[in-house]
Structures are given as structure tokens and as C-alpha cells.
Amino acid sequence: EAGVTQFPSHSVIEKGQTVTLRCDPISGHDNLYWYRRVMGKEIKFLLHFVKESKQDESGMPNNRFLAERTGGTYSTLKVQPAELEDSGVYFCASSSPGMNTEAFFGQGTRLTVV
Amino acid sequence: KNEVEQSPQNLTAQEGEFITINCSYSVGISALHWLQQHPGGGIVSLFMLSSGKKKHGRLIATINIQEKHSSLHITASHPRDSAVYICAVRATNKLIFGTGTLLAVQP
């Protein structure tokens, strides 16, 4: 069975451009999370989907970030317009239905804004 | 102060040594995760625990809920254990991460 997959693995864009990150969770996993690690800091929560609904988006840094999960399958995270401080590694994780189930992580997308 | 603190931040060991990484947290949790990330690799879940102790191969994880503390032990360490080890606690519906411990095991 495929794990959590993220695309692209790396992205280098210029300040002001738009980037869209994609996450395909494990099939059947209702819970989907986005996390981010910026240079030298710990990984931080961005948001949580349960199926197609945003359960918690308290970690989204500002309105330049938009996450969607149409149909409750894959999710996208769009950054528009990108700023230098958005550089980091964006991780996606998914887990099966329920509150305390094990999370499986993707390989991450390394975003560099220049 | 972070809600999840790990120590040490960096650790160098000789092959075969017994290794301990510590994690303390200050929030109420429903579970604690130990995660591993090899250089250039993704994050892999090692353990999820909410009480007591779990063992998998040479890895042992313990948690003391009353003291809000967990430890990850590696017995008979090997160079392939070199990685970043991350403690993360589940609070409500999300994970709160420590900064990670960079472990280097030298042959």
C-alpha cells in the first residue's frame, strides 16, 4: 500500500510567485495534517482536515496560505504570493478515522523562496 | 519556552554505546510520539505511547505521565541509527513537536 506522498519534493520560486504543494494521504485516512519546519526551528502545525472539512486551521500563518481538500482525498496547500520567510520543509501527515490514531508522514516538500 | 523540550540537542556516540534521549512536555496530552528522520529522508514513526513502555528491536520508549517525561533508548547503537529523533505530543487533534535531537553514531 502506498504511503503518504507529497509533490513536488523540492521547489525553488521567486518572491511574489505562487506555489502549490500537493499531498496524497493513505487511502481511507480521513485525517490529513499539514506541518512546516522553518530553518532551525521545530516542526509546527498548520492545519487539520477531517475528510474535506477544515477541523483546525489555527496554525496557518496568514491569508497568503490556502489549503483545500476537495472530495476528501488529496490536499493542496497554495502559497500566494510567496515571501522569503515561507521557505522551509512542508510535511503532510495522515491518519485513520479517530482522535488518537497513528500518524504517517510524507517525505516533505522543501520550498525555497529566493 | 517550548511546550515540548528535548535533550540533548546534539549527541555523538561510539558504535555499541547505550543512548538516551529525553523529552519533557508542559501540556496535557493523549499520546506521545517518537519520530525518526534520516538526512534527506522523510519522517518515520517509531513509537506512539500513552503509558508505560514499548520496545521494538533495539529501541525502547518509556513515558511517565505524572512527571510529563519520556525517554527514548537505543541499545547497542549502530552508525545506521544516525538521524534526527523527534519527540511530538498529541494535544487535542494536533501534534506539538520538540526541536529534535541530532544523533551521530561513529564506527
Short mmCIF file of C-alpha atoms in Angstrom, two decimals:
data_model
loop_
_atom_site.label_atom_id
_atom_site.label_comp_id
_atom_site.label_asym_id
_atom_site.label_seq_id
_atom_site.Cartn_x
_atom_site.Cartn_y
_atom_site.Cartn_z
CA GLU A 1 0.00 0.00 0.00
CA ALA A 2 1.34 3.44 -0.90
CA GLY A 3 2.28 5.73 1.95
CA VAL A 4 1.70 9.44 2.15
CA THR A 5 3.09 11.06 -0.95
CA GLN A 6 3.95 14.69 -1.46
CA PHE A 7 4.72 16.59 -4.63
CA PRO A 8 6.98 18.24 -5.51
CA SER A 9 9.89 17.13 -3.36
CA HIS A 10 11.66 20.43 -3.96
CA SER A 11 10.52 23.80 -5.24
CA VAL A 12 12.51 26.97 -5.77
CA ILE A 13 10.47 30.04 -6.60
CA GLU A 14 10.95 33.77 -6.60
CA LYS A 15 9.40 36.07 -4.06
CA GLY A 16 5.94 37.06 -5.21
CA GLN A 17 5.28 33.90 -7.20
CA THR A 18 2.69 31.26 -6.41
CA VAL A 19 3.42 27.68 -5.42
CA THR A 20 1.05 24.79 -4.87
CA LEU A 21 2.06 21.78 -2.81
CA ARG A 22 0.17 18.53 -3.02
CA CYS A 23 -0.35 15.73 -0.55
CA ASP A 24 -1.90 12.35 -1.25
CA PRO A 25 -2.78 10.64 2.04
CA ILE A 26 -3.01 6.94 2.65
CA SER A 27 -6.28 5.64 1.22
CA GLY A 28 -9.03 5.64 3.82
CA HIS A 29 -7.33 8.14 6.10
CA ASP A 30 -9.87 10.79 6.97
CA ASN A 31 -7.41 12.88 8.95
CA LEU A 32 -4.91 14.94 6.98
CA TYR A 33 -2.46 17.38 8.55
CA TRP A 34 -0.08 19.96 7.20
CA TYR A 35 3.03 20.87 9.19
CA ARG A 36 6.00 23.09 8.45
CA ARG A 37 9.59 23.32 9.61
CA VAL A 38 11.36 26.58 9.00
CA MET A 39 15.14 26.77 9.28
CA GLY A 40 16.42 25.96 12.75
CA LYS A 41 13.01 25.72 14.34
CA GLU A 42 10.77 22.87 15.40
CA ILE A 43 8.06 21.48 13.16
CA LYS A 44 4.84 23.40 13.63
CA PHE A 45 1.22 22.58 12.95
CA LEU A 46 -0.54 24.40 10.12
CA LEU A 47 -3.95 22.78 9.78
CA HIS A 48 -6.04 19.65 10.07
CA PHE A 49 -8.66 18.27 7.71
CA VAL A 50 -11.22 15.65 8.58
CA LYS A 51 -12.33 14.43 5.18
CA GLU A 52 -12.97 17.63 3.23
CA SER A 53 -13.65 19.83 6.25
CA LYS A 54 -11.10 22.06 7.94
CA GLN A 55 -11.14 20.92 11.56
CA ASP A 56 -8.47 23.29 12.80
CA GLU A 57 -6.56 25.91 10.84
CA SER A 58 -5.15 27.79 13.80
CA GLY A 59 -1.58 27.25 12.65
CA MET A 60 -1.93 28.88 9.24
CA PRO A 61 0.45 31.86 9.34
CA ASN A 62 -1.57 34.35 7.27
CA ASN A 63 -4.02 34.66 4.42
CA ARG A 64 -1.35 34.02 1.80
CA PHE A 65 -1.77 30.34 2.62
CA LEU A 66 -4.78 28.43 1.31
CA ALA A 67 -5.38 24.75 1.88
CA GLU A 68 -8.03 22.67 0.19
CA ARG A 69 -9.11 19.06 0.24
CA THR A 70 -11.83 18.75 -2.32
CA GLY A 71 -13.65 15.43 -2.15
CA GLY A 72 -11.78 14.46 0.97
CA THR A 73 -8.94 12.78 -0.89
CA TYR A 74 -5.74 14.65 -1.76
CA SER A 75 -4.98 18.09 -0.39
CA THR A 76 -3.25 21.14 -1.80
CA LEU A 77 -1.52 23.96 0.01
CA LYS A 78 -1.12 27.11 -2.03
CA VAL A 79 1.14 29.99 -1.09
CA GLN A 80 0.32 33.20 -2.94
CA PRO A 81 2.28 35.41 -3.09
CA ALA A 82 5.29 33.65 -1.61
CA GLU A 83 7.62 35.54 0.73
CA LEU A 84 11.17 34.75 1.79
CA GLU A 85 10.06 33.64 5.28
CA ASP A 86 7.87 30.94 3.74
CA SER A 87 10.97 28.89 2.96
CA GLY A 88 11.08 25.61 4.80
CA VAL A 89 10.01 22.00 4.63
CA TYR A 90 6.29 21.33 4.43
CA PHE A 91 5.17 17.97 5.75
CA CYS A 92 1.87 16.26 5.28
CA ALA A 93 0.62 13.50 7.56
CA SER A 94 -2.48 11.35 7.53
CA SER A 95 -4.17 9.06 9.99
CA SER A 96 -7.18 6.78 10.03
CA PRO A 97 -10.50 7.96 11.48
CA GLY A 98 -10.50 8.72 15.20
CA MET A 99 -8.79 11.10 17.55
CA ASN A 100 -5.72 9.21 18.66
CA THR A 101 -4.59 7.13 15.74
CA GLU A 102 -1.03 6.87 14.50
CA ALA A 103 0.07 9.50 12.01
CA PHE A 104 2.01 8.61 8.87
CA PHE A 105 4.19 11.28 7.33
CA GLY A 106 5.11 12.13 3.78
CA GLN A 107 8.67 12.85 2.66
CA GLY A 108 8.04 16.59 2.76
CA THR A 109 8.36 19.36 0.20
CA ARG A 110 11.37 21.62 0.56
CA LEU A 111 10.30 25.11 -0.50
CA THR A 112 12.91 27.77 -1.14
CA VAL A 113 11.77 31.31 -1.87
CA VAL A 114 14.50 33.49 -3.33
CA LYS B 1 9.81 28.22 26.33
CA ASN B 2 8.64 25.43 24.01
CA GLU B 3 5.82 23.20 25.14
CA VAL B 4 7.98 20.21 24.22
CA GLU B 5 11.65 20.22 25.21
CA GLN B 6 14.18 17.64 24.10
CA SER B 7 17.67 16.98 25.36
CA PRO B 8 20.33 16.78 24.27
CA GLN B 9 20.07 18.76 21.04
CA ASN B 10 23.15 17.04 19.64
CA LEU B 11 24.63 13.71 20.59
CA THR B 12 27.69 11.87 19.32
CA ALA B 13 28.20 8.28 20.38
CA GLN B 14 30.53 5.43 19.57
CA GLU B 15 29.12 2.32 17.96
CA GLY B 16 27.79 -0.04 20.59
CA GLU B 17 27.00 2.60 23.20
CA PHE B 18 23.69 2.86 25.02
CA ILE B 19 21.91 6.08 24.09
CA THR B 20 19.18 8.01 25.88
CA ILE B 21 17.22 10.94 24.51
CA ASN B 22 14.87 12.79 26.82
CA CYS B 23 11.63 14.65 26.22
CA SER B 24 9.67 16.81 28.65
CA TYR B 25 6.38 18.49 27.94
CA SER B 26 4.19 21.00 29.70
CA VAL B 27 0.75 20.42 28.18
CA GLY B 28 -1.91 17.80 28.65
CA ILE B 29 -1.54 15.05 26.10
CA SER B 30 -3.35 12.00 24.85
CA ALA B 31 -0.26 10.35 23.38
CA LEU B 32 3.43 10.89 22.74
CA HIS B 33 5.26 10.01 19.54
CA TRP B 34 8.90 9.34 18.87
CA LEU B 35 9.82 10.00 15.27
CA GLN B 36 12.99 9.49 13.23
CA GLN B 37 14.27 11.42 10.26
CA HIS B 38 17.36 10.34 8.36
CA PRO B 39 19.28 13.01 6.42
CA GLY B 40 17.32 13.84 3.28
CA GLY B 41 14.60 11.42 4.25
CA GLY B 42 11.04 11.60 5.43
CA ILE B 43 9.71 11.27 8.95
CA VAL B 44 9.12 7.77 10.25
CA SER B 45 7.08 6.98 13.33
CA LEU B 46 8.98 4.82 15.82
CA PHE B 47 6.56 4.71 18.72
CA MET B 48 3.25 6.07 19.84
CA LEU B 49 2.65 5.63 23.55
CA SER B 50 0.34 6.92 26.22
CA SER B 51 1.65 4.98 29.22
CA GLY B 52 4.38 2.63 30.33
CA LYS B 53 6.97 1.28 27.97
CA LYS B 54 7.28 -0.05 24.42
CA LYS B 55 10.11 -1.97 22.79
CA HIS B 56 10.91 -2.56 19.17
CA GLY B 57 14.19 -4.24 18.36
CA ARG B 58 16.97 -2.18 19.91
CA LEU B 59 14.68 0.75 20.62
CA ILE B 60 12.83 1.28 23.89
CA ALA B 61 10.48 4.16 24.69
CA THR B 62 9.13 4.97 28.13
CA ILE B 63 6.73 7.58 29.38
CA ASN B 64 5.88 8.90 32.84
CA ILE B 65 2.58 10.74 32.58
CA GLN B 66 2.74 12.16 36.10
CA GLU B 67 6.17 13.66 35.51
CA LYS B 68 5.38 14.62 31.89
CA HIS B 69 8.55 12.99 30.69
CA SER B 70 9.53 10.41 28.12
CA SER B 71 12.78 8.78 27.13
CA LEU B 72 13.94 7.01 24.00
CA HIS B 73 16.72 4.48 24.49
CA ILE B 74 18.84 2.83 21.81
CA THR B 75 20.80 -0.22 22.85
CA ALA B 76 23.94 -1.36 21.02
CA SER B 77 23.91 1.72 18.81
CA HIS B 78 25.00 1.45 15.19
CA PRO B 79 26.03 4.05 12.60
CA ARG B 80 22.76 3.45 10.76
CA ASP B 81 20.97 4.86 13.84
CA SER B 82 22.40 8.27 12.95
CA ALA B 83 19.41 10.52 12.37
CA VAL B 84 17.30 13.23 13.95
CA TYR B 85 14.99 11.90 16.66
CA ILE B 86 11.91 13.96 17.32
CA CYS B 87 9.52 13.86 20.23
CA ALA B 88 5.98 15.02 19.49
CA VAL B 89 2.96 15.10 21.77
CA ARG B 90 -0.64 14.86 20.73
CA ALA B 91 -2.64 17.68 22.29
CA THR B 92 -6.27 17.88 21.17
CA ASN B 93 -6.15 17.00 17.49
CA LYS B 94 -2.64 18.02 16.52
CA LEU B 95 0.99 17.21 17.22
CA ILE B 96 3.33 19.60 19.04
CA PHE B 97 6.94 18.89 18.21
CA GLY B 98 10.22 19.20 20.02
CA THR B 99 13.20 20.62 18.17
CA GLY B 100 14.75 17.21 17.67
CA THR B 101 17.98 15.52 18.72
CA LEU B 102 20.67 15.07 16.11
CA LEU B 103 22.36 11.73 16.78
CA ALA B 104 25.63 10.72 15.16
CA VAL B 105 26.93 7.22 15.87
CA GLN B 106 30.54 6.80 14.88
CA PRO B 107 32.01 3.43 13.93
#
